[in-house]
PDB file of C-alpha atoms in Angstrom:
ATOM      1  CA  MET A 866      17.346  52.123  52.826  1.00  0.00           C
ATOM      2  CA  THR A 867      13.858  53.599  52.448  1.00  0.00           C
ATOM      3  CA  GLY A 868      14.371  56.784  50.437  1.00  0.00           C
ATOM      4  CA  PRO A 869      12.734  56.879  46.958  1.00  0.00           C
ATOM      5  CA  ARG A 870      14.731  57.001  43.755  1.00  0.00           C
ATOM      6  CA  SER A 871      11.989  59.064  42.221  1.00  0.00           C
ATOM      7  CA  LEU A 872       8.368  60.027  42.688  1.00  0.00           C
ATOM      8  CA  LEU A 873       7.538  58.081  39.534  1.00  0.00           C
ATOM      9  CA  ALA A 874       9.126  54.911  40.895  1.00  0.00           C
ATOM     10  CA  ALA A 875       7.140  55.211  44.114  1.00  0.00           C
ATOM     11  CA  LEU A 876       3.918  55.781  42.220  1.00  0.00           C
ATOM     12  CA  VAL A 877       4.522  52.799  39.937  1.00  0.00           C
ATOM     13  CA  LEU A 878       4.932  50.428  42.845  1.00  0.00           C
ATOM     14  CA  THR A 879       2.016  51.853  44.827  1.00  0.00           C
ATOM     15  CA  ILE A 880      -0.330  51.480  41.859  1.00  0.00           C
ATOM     16  CA  ALA A 881       1.010  47.993  41.131  1.00  0.00           C
ATOM     17  CA  ALA A 882       0.421  46.806  44.687  1.00  0.00           C
ATOM     18  CA  ALA A 883      -3.053  48.313  44.749  1.00  0.00           C
ATOM     19  CA  SER A 884      -4.005  46.603  41.489  1.00  0.00           C
ATOM     20  CA  VAL A 885      -2.886  43.243  42.840  1.00  0.00           C
ATOM     21  CA  LEU A 886      -4.594  43.648  46.202  1.00  0.00           C
ATOM     22  CA  ALA A 887      -7.843  44.579  44.496  1.00  0.00           C
ATOM     23  CA  SER A 888      -8.048  40.965  43.331  1.00  0.00           C
ATOM     24  CA  THR A 889      -6.159  39.331  46.222  1.00  0.00           C
ATOM     25  CA  PRO A 890      -7.817  37.455  49.133  1.00  0.00           C
ATOM     26  CA  ASP A 891      -8.214  39.216  52.480  1.00  0.00           C
ATOM     27  CA  ASP A 892      -5.462  37.134  54.084  1.00  0.00           C
ATOM     28  CA  LEU A 893      -2.878  39.077  51.994  1.00  0.00           C
ATOM     29  CA  PRO A 894      -3.242  42.544  53.564  1.00  0.00           C
ATOM     30  CA  LEU A 895      -1.191  45.595  52.745  1.00  0.00           C
ATOM     31  CA  PRO A 896      -1.825  48.995  54.396  1.00  0.00           C
ATOM     32  CA  ALA A 897      -3.507  51.276  51.894  1.00  0.00           C
ATOM     33  CA  ASP A 898      -1.497  54.282  53.057  1.00  0.00           C
ATOM     34  CA  GLN A 899       1.883  52.492  52.885  1.00  0.00           C
ATOM     35  CA  VAL A 900       3.994  54.031  50.105  1.00  0.00           C
ATOM     36  CA  MET A 901       6.317  51.514  48.455  1.00  0.00           C
ATOM     37  CA  TYR A 902       9.557  52.362  46.704  1.00  0.00           C
ATOM     38  CA  LEU A 903      11.637  50.574  44.135  1.00  0.00           C
ATOM     39  CA  PRO A 904      15.086  49.558  45.439  1.00  0.00           C
ATOM     40  CA  GLU A 905      18.363  50.978  44.186  1.00  0.00           C
ATOM     41  CA  ASN A 906      19.534  47.449  43.281  1.00  0.00           C
ATOM     42  CA  PRO A 907      17.969  43.975  43.199  1.00  0.00           C
ATOM     43  CA  GLY A 908      19.594  42.914  46.458  1.00  0.00           C
ATOM     44  CA  GLU A 909      18.214  45.776  48.525  1.00  0.00           C
ATOM     45  CA  ASP A 910      15.469  45.135  51.080  1.00  0.00           C
ATOM     46  CA  ILE A 911      13.241  48.204  51.471  1.00  0.00           C
ATOM     47  CA  GLY A 912      11.361  46.752  54.420  1.00  0.00           C
ATOM     48  CA  LEU A 913       7.959  45.932  52.999  1.00  0.00           C
ATOM     49  CA  PRO A 914       5.446  45.293  55.828  1.00  0.00           C
ATOM     50  CA  VAL A 915       4.553  41.816  54.574  1.00  0.00           C
ATOM     51  CA  GLY A 916       5.676  38.263  55.277  1.00  0.00           C
ATOM     52  CA  SER A 917       7.311  35.893  52.803  1.00  0.00           C
ATOM     53  CA  THR A 918       4.079  34.130  51.769  1.00  0.00           C
ATOM     54  CA  THR A 919       2.278  37.411  51.133  1.00  0.00           C
ATOM     55  CA  ALA A 920       5.245  38.963  49.338  1.00  0.00           C
ATOM     56  CA  TYR A 921       5.586  35.871  47.153  1.00  0.00           C
ATOM     57  CA  ALA A 922       1.892  35.824  46.233  1.00  0.00           C
ATOM     58  CA  ILE A 923       1.858  39.508  45.315  1.00  0.00           C
ATOM     59  CA  GLY A 924       5.157  39.228  43.459  1.00  0.00           C
ATOM     60  CA  ARG A 925       3.974  36.279  41.376  1.00  0.00           C
ATOM     61  CA  SER A 926       0.742  38.063  40.525  1.00  0.00           C
ATOM     62  CA  LEU A 927       2.663  41.153  39.439  1.00  0.00           C
ATOM     63  CA  GLN A 928       5.018  38.923  37.449  1.00  0.00           C
ATOM     64  CA  GLN A 929       2.097  37.394  35.576  1.00  0.00           C
ATOM     65  CA  GLN A 930       0.779  40.893  34.815  1.00  0.00           C
ATOM     66  CA  GLY A 931       4.140  41.859  33.332  1.00  0.00           C
ATOM     67  CA  GLN A 932       4.906  44.443  36.032  1.00  0.00           C
ATOM     68  CA  THR A 933       8.561  43.465  36.225  1.00  0.00           C
ATOM     69  CA  GLU A 934      10.022  46.067  38.575  1.00  0.00           C
ATOM     70  CA  ALA A 935       7.193  45.893  41.089  1.00  0.00           C
ATOM     71  CA  ALA A 936       7.316  42.091  41.089  1.00  0.00           C
ATOM     72  CA  LEU A 937      11.045  42.230  41.723  1.00  0.00           C
ATOM     73  CA  VAL A 938      10.550  44.257  44.912  1.00  0.00           C
ATOM     74  CA  TYR A 939       8.068  41.811  46.420  1.00  0.00           C
ATOM     75  CA  LEU A 940       9.958  38.701  45.381  1.00  0.00           C
ATOM     76  CA  ASN A 941      13.155  40.220  46.754  1.00  0.00           C
ATOM     77  CA  ARG A 942      11.338  40.633  50.083  1.00  0.00           C
ATOM     78  CA  ALA A 943      10.064  37.049  49.985  1.00  0.00           C
ATOM     79  CA  TYR A 944      13.516  35.703  49.175  1.00  0.00           C
ATOM     80  CA  ARG A 945      15.177  37.655  51.976  1.00  0.00           C
ATOM     81  CA  LEU A 946      12.658  36.307  54.485  1.00  0.00           C
ATOM     82  CA  ALA A 947      12.719  32.714  53.214  1.00  0.00           C
ATOM     83  CA  PRO A 948      15.921  32.054  51.237  1.00  0.00           C
ATOM     84  CA  GLU A 949      15.557  28.342  51.897  1.00  0.00           C
ATOM     85  CA  SER A 950      12.355  28.167  49.803  1.00  0.00           C
ATOM     86  CA  GLN A 951      13.240  26.826  46.363  1.00  0.00           C
ATOM     87  CA  ARG A 952       9.902  27.969  44.983  1.00  0.00           C
ATOM     88  CA  ILE A 953      10.527  31.555  46.096  1.00  0.00           C
ATOM     89  CA  ALA A 954      14.143  31.446  44.936  1.00  0.00           C
ATOM     90  CA  ARG A 955      13.155  30.288  41.453  1.00  0.00           C
ATOM     91  CA  ALA A 956      10.485  32.972  41.143  1.00  0.00           C
ATOM     92  CA  TYR A 957      12.897  35.642  42.337  1.00  0.00           C
ATOM     93  CA  ALA A 958      15.562  34.478  39.873  1.00  0.00           C
ATOM     94  CA  GLN A 959      13.018  34.597  37.045  1.00  0.00           C
ATOM     95  CA  SER A 960      12.109  38.138  38.072  1.00  0.00           C
ATOM     96  CA  LEU A 961      15.776  39.126  38.104  1.00  0.00           C
ATOM     97  CA  VAL A 962      16.233  37.786  34.570  1.00  0.00           C
ATOM     98  CA  GLU A 963      13.157  39.666  33.369  1.00  0.00           C
ATOM     99  CA  ALA A 964      14.590  42.849  34.902  1.00  0.00           C
ATOM    100  CA  GLY A 965      17.979  42.279  33.247  1.00  0.00           C
ATOM    101  CA  PHE A 966      19.920  41.100  36.301  1.00  0.00           C
ATOM    102  CA  VAL A 967      21.164  37.829  34.828  1.00  0.00           C
ATOM    103  CA  HIS A 968      24.298  37.615  36.971  1.00  0.00           C
ATOM    104  CA  ASP A 969      22.212  37.861  40.149  1.00  0.00           C
ATOM    105  CA  ALA A 970      19.820  35.196  38.874  1.00  0.00           C
ATOM    106  CA  ALA A 971      22.757  32.894  38.120  1.00  0.00           C
ATOM    107  CA  ARG A 972      24.040  33.365  41.668  1.00  0.00           C
ATOM    108  CA  ILE A 973      20.677  32.315  43.094  1.00  0.00           C
ATOM    109  CA  TYR A 974      20.557  29.227  40.882  1.00  0.00           C
ATOM    110  CA  GLY A 975      24.084  28.411  41.982  1.00  0.00           C
ATOM    111  CA  ASP A 976      22.786  28.307  45.551  1.00  0.00           C
ATOM    112  CA  LEU A 977      19.842  26.162  44.468  1.00  0.00           C
ATOM    113  CA  VAL A 978      22.162  23.657  42.785  1.00  0.00           C
ATOM    114  CA  SER A 979      24.351  23.527  45.895  1.00  0.00           C
ATOM    115  CA  VAL A 980      21.343  22.709  48.050  1.00  0.00           C
ATOM    116  CA  ALA A 981      19.719  20.270  45.590  1.00  0.00           C
ATOM    117  CA  PRO A 982      22.485  18.875  43.338  1.00  0.00           C
ATOM    118  CA  ASP A 983      20.236  16.104  42.003  1.00  0.00           C
ATOM    119  CA  ASP A 984      17.627  18.529  40.651  1.00  0.00           C
ATOM    120  CA  LEU A 985      18.741  18.340  37.033  1.00  0.00           C
ATOM    121  CA  GLU A 986      16.263  20.907  35.740  1.00  0.00           C
ATOM    122  CA  GLN A 987      17.641  23.502  38.140  1.00  0.00           C
ATOM    123  CA  ARG A 988      21.173  22.598  37.079  1.00  0.00           C
ATOM    124  CA  ARG A 989      20.158  23.020  33.427  1.00  0.00           C
ATOM    125  CA  GLN A 990      18.733  26.467  34.190  1.00  0.00           C
ATOM    126  CA  TYR A 991      21.926  27.343  36.054  1.00  0.00           C
ATOM    127  CA  ALA A 992      23.998  26.392  32.996  1.00  0.00           C
ATOM    128  CA  LEU A 993      21.813  28.537  30.734  1.00  0.00           C
ATOM    129  CA  LEU A 994      22.060  31.535  33.052  1.00  0.00           C
ATOM    130  CA  LEU A 995      25.831  31.206  33.340  1.00  0.00           C
ATOM    131  CA  ALA A 996      26.024  31.145  29.542  1.00  0.00           C
ATOM    132  CA  GLN A 997      23.810  34.251  29.326  1.00  0.00           C
ATOM    133  CA  ALA A 998      25.971  35.940  31.938  1.00  0.00           C
ATOM    134  CA  GLY A 999      29.096  35.425  29.833  1.00  0.00           C
ATOM    135  CA  ARG A1000      30.627  32.720  32.041  1.00  0.00           C
ATOM    136  CA  PRO A1001      31.320  30.002  29.450  1.00  0.00           C
ATOM    137  CA  ARG A1002      33.806  28.022  31.518  1.00  0.00           C
ATOM    138  CA  LEU A1003      31.453  27.678  34.483  1.00  0.00           C
ATOM    139  CA  ALA A1004      28.481  27.026  32.192  1.00  0.00           C
ATOM    140  CA  LEU A1005      30.387  24.275  30.391  1.00  0.00           C
ATOM    141  CA  ALA A1006      31.181  22.572  33.691  1.00  0.00           C
ATOM    142  CA  GLN A1007      27.470  22.410  34.482  1.00  0.00           C
ATOM    143  CA  VAL A1008      26.590  21.105  31.013  1.00  0.00           C
ATOM    144  CA  GLN A1009      29.197  18.379  31.263  1.00  0.00           C
ATOM    145  CA  GLU A1010      27.939  17.435  34.727  1.00  0.00           C
ATOM    146  CA  LEU A1011      24.438  17.107  33.273  1.00  0.00           C
ATOM    147  CA  LYS A1012      25.796  14.832  30.555  1.00  0.00           C
ATOM    148  CA  ARG A1013      27.636  12.778  33.162  1.00  0.00           C
ATOM    149  CA  ARG A1014      24.312  12.323  34.914  1.00  0.00           C
ATOM    150  CA  GLY A1015      22.696  11.042  31.726  1.00  0.00           C
ATOM    151  CA  VAL A1016      20.994  14.208  30.468  1.00  0.00           C
ATOM    152  CA  SER A1017      21.386  14.633  26.724  1.00  0.00           C
ATOM    153  CA  ASP A1018      19.208  16.508  24.273  1.00  0.00           C
ATOM    154  CA  HIS A1019      19.329  18.827  21.287  1.00  0.00           C
ATOM    155  CA  MET A1020      19.466  22.057  23.286  1.00  0.00           C
ATOM    156  CA  LEU A1021      22.186  20.810  25.623  1.00  0.00           C
ATOM    157  CA  THR A1022      24.323  19.557  22.731  1.00  0.00           C
ATOM    158  CA  LYS A1023      24.201  22.912  20.964  1.00  0.00           C
ATOM    159  CA  LEU A1024      24.918  24.734  24.214  1.00  0.00           C
ATOM    160  CA  GLU A1025      27.949  22.545  24.941  1.00  0.00           C
ATOM    161  CA  ALA A1026      29.360  23.040  21.447  1.00  0.00           C
ATOM    162  CA  ASP A1027      28.701  26.777  21.537  1.00  0.00           C
ATOM    163  CA  LEU A1028      30.469  27.120  24.898  1.00  0.00           C
ATOM    164  CA  LEU A1029      33.444  25.113  23.638  1.00  0.00           C
ATOM    165  CA  GLY A1030      33.598  27.427  20.638  1.00  0.00           C
ATOM    166  CA  GLN A1031      33.564  30.493  22.895  1.00  0.00           C
ATOM    167  CA  LEU A1032      36.528  28.996  24.747  1.00  0.00           C
ATOM    168  CA  ASP A1033      38.369  28.480  21.414  1.00  0.00           C
ATOM    169  CA  ARG A1034      38.142  24.706  21.827  1.00  0.00           C
ATOM    170  CA  VAL A1035      36.799  24.475  18.291  1.00  0.00           C
ATOM    171  CA  ASP A1036      37.887  20.924  17.455  1.00  0.00           C
ATOM    172  CA  GLU A1037      36.154  19.633  20.588  1.00  0.00           C
ATOM    173  CA  ALA A1038      33.012  21.531  19.628  1.00  0.00           C
ATOM    174  CA  ILE A1039      33.053  20.033  16.135  1.00  0.00           C
ATOM    175  CA  GLU A1040      33.434  16.560  17.624  1.00  0.00           C
ATOM    176  CA  VAL A1041      30.379  17.183  19.817  1.00  0.00           C
ATOM    177  CA  TYR A1042      28.393  18.083  16.702  1.00  0.00           C
ATOM    178  CA  ARG A1043      29.699  15.081  14.761  1.00  0.00           C
ATOM    179  CA  LYS A1044      28.731  12.608  17.461  1.00  0.00           C
ATOM    180  CA  ALA A1045      25.325  14.223  17.832  1.00  0.00           C
ATOM    181  CA  ALA A1046      24.731  13.987  14.080  1.00  0.00           C
ATOM    182  CA  GLU A1047      25.606  10.281  14.136  1.00  0.00           C
ATOM    183  CA  GLN A1048      23.354   9.589  17.123  1.00  0.00           C
ATOM    184  CA  ASP A1049      20.417  11.698  15.915  1.00  0.00           C
ATOM    185  CA  PRO A1050      20.178  11.449  12.094  1.00  0.00           C
ATOM    186  CA  ALA A1051      16.916  13.414  12.095  1.00  0.00           C
ATOM    187  CA  ARG A1052      18.830  16.468  13.304  1.00  0.00           C
ATOM    188  CA  ALA A1053      22.072  15.754  11.456  1.00  0.00           C
ATOM    189  CA  GLU A1054      21.547  18.638   9.038  1.00  0.00           C
ATOM    190  CA  ASP A1055      21.056  21.094  11.891  1.00  0.00           C
ATOM    191  CA  TYR A1056      24.187  19.920  13.725  1.00  0.00           C
ATOM    192  CA  ILE A1057      26.332  20.014  10.579  1.00  0.00           C
ATOM    193  CA  LEU A1058      25.152  23.519   9.721  1.00  0.00           C
ATOM    194  CA  ALA A1059      25.927  24.690  13.254  1.00  0.00           C
ATOM    195  CA  ALA A1060      29.374  23.121  13.062  1.00  0.00           C
ATOM    196  CA  GLY A1061      29.991  24.773   9.697  1.00  0.00           C
ATOM    197  CA  ALA A1062      28.940  28.158  11.077  1.00  0.00           C
ATOM    198  CA  LEU A1063      31.359  27.709  13.978  1.00  0.00           C
ATOM    199  CA  LEU A1064      34.236  26.924  11.631  1.00  0.00           C
ATOM    200  CA  GLN A1065      33.299  29.917   9.496  1.00  0.00           C
ATOM    201  CA  ARG A1066      33.356  32.235  12.529  1.00  0.00           C
ATOM    202  CA  HIS A1067      36.857  31.009  13.265  1.00  0.00           C
ATOM    203  CA  GLU A1068      37.834  31.513   9.582  1.00  0.00           C
ATOM    204  CA  ARG A1069      38.570  27.837   9.028  1.00  0.00           C
ATOM    205  CA  PHE A1070      36.949  27.855   5.620  1.00  0.00           C
ATOM    206  CA  ASP A1071      38.603  24.769   4.120  1.00  0.00           C
ATOM    207  CA  ASP A1072      37.646  22.727   7.176  1.00  0.00           C
ATOM    208  CA  MET A1073      34.117  24.056   6.815  1.00  0.00           C
ATOM    209  CA  ALA A1074      33.978  22.910   3.191  1.00  0.00           C
ATOM    210  CA  ASP A1075      35.243  19.436   4.099  1.00  0.00           C
ATOM    211  CA  LEU A1076      32.646  19.211   6.842  1.00  0.00           C
ATOM    212  CA  LEU A1077      29.857  20.172   4.436  1.00  0.00           C
ATOM    213  CA  ARG A1078      31.022  17.585   1.896  1.00  0.00           C
ATOM    214  CA  ASP A1079      31.042  14.893   4.587  1.00  0.00           C
ATOM    215  CA  GLY A1080      27.595  16.034   5.663  1.00  0.00           C
ATOM    216  CA  LEU A1081      26.261  15.721   2.138  1.00  0.00           C
ATOM    217  CA  GLU A1082      27.422  12.121   2.084  1.00  0.00           C
ATOM    218  CA  GLU A1083      24.999  11.542   4.945  1.00  0.00           C
ATOM    219  CA  VAL A1084      22.225  13.907   3.832  1.00  0.00           C
ATOM    220  CA  PRO A1085      22.598  14.277   0.026  1.00  0.00           C
ATOM    221  CA  VAL A1086      19.178  15.926  -0.358  1.00  0.00           C
ATOM    222  CA  SER A1087      19.937  18.739   2.083  1.00  0.00           C
ATOM    223  CA  ARG A1088      19.460  22.066   0.330  1.00  0.00           C
ATOM    224  CA  PRO A1089      20.987  24.164   3.178  1.00  0.00           C
ATOM    225  CA  LEU A1090      24.167  22.057   3.253  1.00  0.00           C
ATOM    226  CA  ARG A1091      24.490  22.064  -0.528  1.00  0.00           C
ATOM    227  CA  VAL A1092      23.845  25.789  -0.820  1.00  0.00           C
ATOM    228  CA  SER A1093      26.360  26.551   1.933  1.00  0.00           C
ATOM    229  CA  LEU A1094      29.004  24.591   0.046  1.00  0.00           C
ATOM    230  CA  ILE A1095      28.067  26.266  -3.249  1.00  0.00           C
ATOM    231  CA  ARG A1096      28.399  29.713  -1.666  1.00  0.00           C
ATOM    232  CA  TYR A1097      31.835  28.821  -0.343  1.00  0.00           C
ATOM    233  CA  LEU A1098      32.967  27.582  -3.775  1.00  0.00           C
ATOM    234  CA  VAL A1099      31.669  30.731  -5.475  1.00  0.00           C
ATOM    235  CA  HIS A1100      33.485  32.854  -2.911  1.00  0.00           C
ATOM    236  CA  GLN A1101      36.647  30.918  -3.777  1.00  0.00           C
ATOM    237  CA  ASP A1102      35.964  31.462  -7.523  1.00  0.00           C
ATOM    238  CA  ARG A1103      35.758  27.704  -7.995  1.00  0.00           C
ATOM    239  CA  LEU A1104      32.813  28.023 -10.319  1.00  0.00           C
ATOM    240  CA  ASP A1105      33.151  24.673 -12.085  1.00  0.00           C
ATOM    241  CA  ALA A1106      33.093  22.889  -8.729  1.00  0.00           C
ATOM    242  CA  ALA A1107      30.088  24.986  -7.708  1.00  0.00           C
ATOM    243  CA  ARG A1108      28.252  23.977 -10.901  1.00  0.00           C
ATOM    244  CA  ASP A1109      29.001  20.302 -10.213  1.00  0.00           C
ATOM    245  CA  GLN A1110      27.624  20.620  -6.698  1.00  0.00           C
ATOM    246  CA  ALA A1111      24.489  22.372  -7.946  1.00  0.00           C
ATOM    247  CA  ALA A1112      23.818  19.676 -10.532  1.00  0.00           C
ATOM    248  CA  GLN A1113      24.441  16.891  -8.015  1.00  0.00           C
ATOM    249  CA  GLY A1114      22.106  18.549  -5.531  1.00  0.00           C
ATOM    250  CA  ASP A1115      19.312  18.970  -8.065  1.00  0.00           C
ATOM    251  CA  GLU A1116      19.553  15.356  -9.169  1.00  0.00           C
ATOM    252  CA  ALA A1117      19.719  13.973  -5.625  1.00  0.00           C
ATOM    253  CA  ARG A1118      16.614  15.908  -4.606  1.00  0.00           C
ATOM    254  CA  ARG A1119      14.722  14.897  -7.738  1.00  0.00           C
ATOM    255  CA  ARG A1120      15.606  11.203  -7.351  1.00  0.00           C
ATOM    256  CA  ALA A1121      14.496  11.261  -3.719  1.00  0.00           C
ATOM    257  CA  GLY A1122      11.210  12.924  -4.655  1.00  0.00           C
ATOM    258  CA  VAL A1123      12.036  15.973  -2.545  1.00  0.00           C
ATOM    259  CA  SER A1124      11.726  18.583  -5.294  1.00  0.00           C
ATOM    260  CA  GLU A1125      11.213  18.802  -9.041  1.00  0.00           C
ATOM    261  CA  ARG A1126      12.738  22.295  -9.069  1.00  0.00           C
ATOM    262  CA  PRO A1127      16.460  22.796  -9.701  1.00  0.00           C
ATOM    263  CA  ASP A1128      16.795  24.671  -6.400  1.00  0.00           C
ATOM    264  CA  CYS A1129      20.568  24.402  -6.183  1.00  0.00           C
ATOM    265  CA  SER A1130      21.077  25.625  -9.745  1.00  0.00           C
ATOM    266  CA  LEU A1131      18.677  28.494  -9.140  1.00  0.00           C
ATOM    267  CA  GLU A1132      20.696  29.497  -6.072  1.00  0.00           C
ATOM    268  CA  LEU A1133      23.985  29.311  -7.944  1.00  0.00           C
ATOM    269  CA  ALA A1134      22.658  31.265 -10.930  1.00  0.00           C
ATOM    270  CA  GLU A1135      21.459  34.041  -8.638  1.00  0.00           C
ATOM    271  CA  LEU A1136      24.833  34.185  -6.889  1.00  0.00           C
ATOM    272  CA  VAL A1137      26.769  34.649 -10.122  1.00  0.00           C
ATOM    273  CA  ALA A1138      24.164  37.061 -11.512  1.00  0.00           C
ATOM    274  CA  ARG A1139      24.656  39.279  -8.466  1.00  0.00           C
ATOM    275  CA  ARG A1140      28.320  39.386  -9.397  1.00  0.00           C
ATOM    276  CA  GLY A1141      27.272  40.698 -12.793  1.00  0.00           C
ATOM    277  CA  ASP A1142      27.974  37.497 -14.717  1.00  0.00           C
ATOM    278  CA  PHE A1143      24.621  37.125 -16.482  1.00  0.00           C
ATOM    279  CA  GLY A1144      26.199  34.961 -19.157  1.00  0.00           C
ATOM    280  CA  LEU A1145      27.235  32.266 -16.684  1.00  0.00           C
ATOM    281  CA  ALA A1146      23.846  32.512 -14.938  1.00  0.00           C
ATOM    282  CA  VAL A1147      22.168  31.799 -18.284  1.00  0.00           C
ATOM    283  CA  GLU A1148      24.485  28.820 -18.877  1.00  0.00           C
ATOM    284  CA  ILE A1149      23.657  27.342 -15.473  1.00  0.00           C
ATOM    285  CA  LEU A1150      19.899  27.533 -16.034  1.00  0.00           C
ATOM    286  CA  GLU A1151      20.075  26.328 -19.618  1.00  0.00           C
ATOM    287  CA  ASP A1152      22.045  23.344 -18.357  1.00  0.00           C
ATOM    288  CA  ALA A1153      19.244  22.664 -15.870  1.00  0.00           C
ATOM    289  CA  ARG A1154      16.709  22.770 -18.699  1.00  0.00           C
ATOM    290  CA  GLU A1155      18.797  20.301 -20.690  1.00  0.00           C
ATOM    291  CA  ARG A1156      18.693  17.975 -17.690  1.00  0.00           C
ATOM    292  CA  GLY A1157      14.922  17.988 -17.958  1.00  0.00           C
ATOM    293  CA  PHE A1158      13.968  20.564 -15.355  1.00  0.00           C
ATOM    294  CA  ARG A1159      10.970  22.734 -16.157  1.00  0.00           C
ATOM    295  CA  ASP A1160       9.798  25.306 -13.662  1.00  0.00           C
ATOM    296  CA  LEU A1161       8.130  28.716 -13.700  1.00  0.00           C
ATOM    297  CA  GLU A1162      10.838  30.218 -11.506  1.00  0.00           C
ATOM    298  CA  LEU A1163      13.544  28.814 -13.762  1.00  0.00           C
ATOM    299  CA  GLU A1164      11.966  30.353 -16.873  1.00  0.00           C
ATOM    300  CA  THR A1165      11.391  33.690 -15.133  1.00  0.00           C
ATOM    301  CA  ARG A1166      14.971  33.979 -13.941  1.00  0.00           C
ATOM    302  CA  LEU A1167      16.374  32.798 -17.249  1.00  0.00           C
ATOM    303  CA  GLY A1168      14.414  35.529 -19.003  1.00  0.00           C
ATOM    304  CA  ARG A1169      15.660  38.124 -16.493  1.00  0.00           C
ATOM    305  CA  TYR A1170      19.278  37.130 -16.985  1.00  0.00           C
ATOM    306  CA  LEU A1171      18.865  37.231 -20.764  1.00  0.00           C
ATOM    307  CA  LEU A1172      17.504  40.750 -20.415  1.00  0.00           C
ATOM    308  CA  GLY A1173      20.578  41.530 -18.356  1.00  0.00           C
ATOM    309  CA  LEU A1174      22.635  40.524 -21.385  1.00  0.00           C
ATOM    310  CA  GLY A1175      20.500  42.760 -23.584  1.00  0.00           C
ATOM    311  CA  ASN A1176      19.072  39.789 -25.465  1.00  0.00           C
ATOM    312  CA  VAL A1177      15.453  40.906 -25.474  1.00  0.00           C
ATOM    313  CA  GLU A1178      14.262  38.505 -28.192  1.00  0.00           C
ATOM    314  CA  ALA A1179      15.624  35.433 -26.373  1.00  0.00           C
ATOM    315  CA  ALA A1180      14.217  36.711 -23.087  1.00  0.00           C
ATOM    316  CA  LEU A1181      10.723  37.106 -24.537  1.00  0.00           C
ATOM    317  CA  SER A1182      10.874  33.567 -25.920  1.00  0.00           C
ATOM    318  CA  VAL A1183      11.349  32.031 -22.454  1.00  0.00           C
ATOM    319  CA  LEU A1184       9.512  34.438 -20.154  1.00  0.00           C
ATOM    320  CA  PRO A1185       6.134  33.002 -19.096  1.00  0.00           C
TER     321      PRO A1185
END
């Protein structure tokens, strides 16, 4: 099919090709009077008068210039002429993704994996594209094949767990995160937070709280884990338990030399203040002061909460 979708589309591609050829060697010719048109779909060949090598070179140059649609036309031509070229196929798939045709890109990578099953990087890209295309079951199969072949890293672990979650296999996803946290203590906090978020999305709040408590046994100084648990307890109106967690978090972080600020108590005080309970917010921060914490932010917030109670004199005595 050679008819134009629009005059603008034709002009865009003509200008794009001209700009590339202006800086392209003489062995990549393109007739100056040849008008090029954008295809109706990414699989359409509009019969460009160039070979695969030329089309690939022009397409890659356009790709690097950010001219997505024009690059897609040339790389489509190159791929149709030389579908066996993995280099061309990968470039074409990248162009398809940039143009929003993720399903088509996934199909091309599926072909690449069939031809070169031992190319693990291509299989990884295939898994990512399947996930982007909303094909979690197929994507998971590729991830698990990568793991079977000995590939294991942070990104792949999170992808596997996320795909399991999408398939409502939540317990399996949580187990993936647990094992990863045990094997990679440096990223344990990240894995536990991701697992907690998954449980929250599936409204398994008590399981989430248990997971966070277990995580804090491993990473007691983690502010994100502690704050997540505190927020859950506040939401459940378990304010005494929330205060205990805040105090434990502050002390653990101070003992470890992580922070001299009562970060967890500050977070809890702000949460209850937003609910309008300035009195409890004051109690929480005064308790932190009694435990020996002194901090500009603590004094500022304490003064603000006292003002919220209308106690101007007390507020002025603590405000810096």
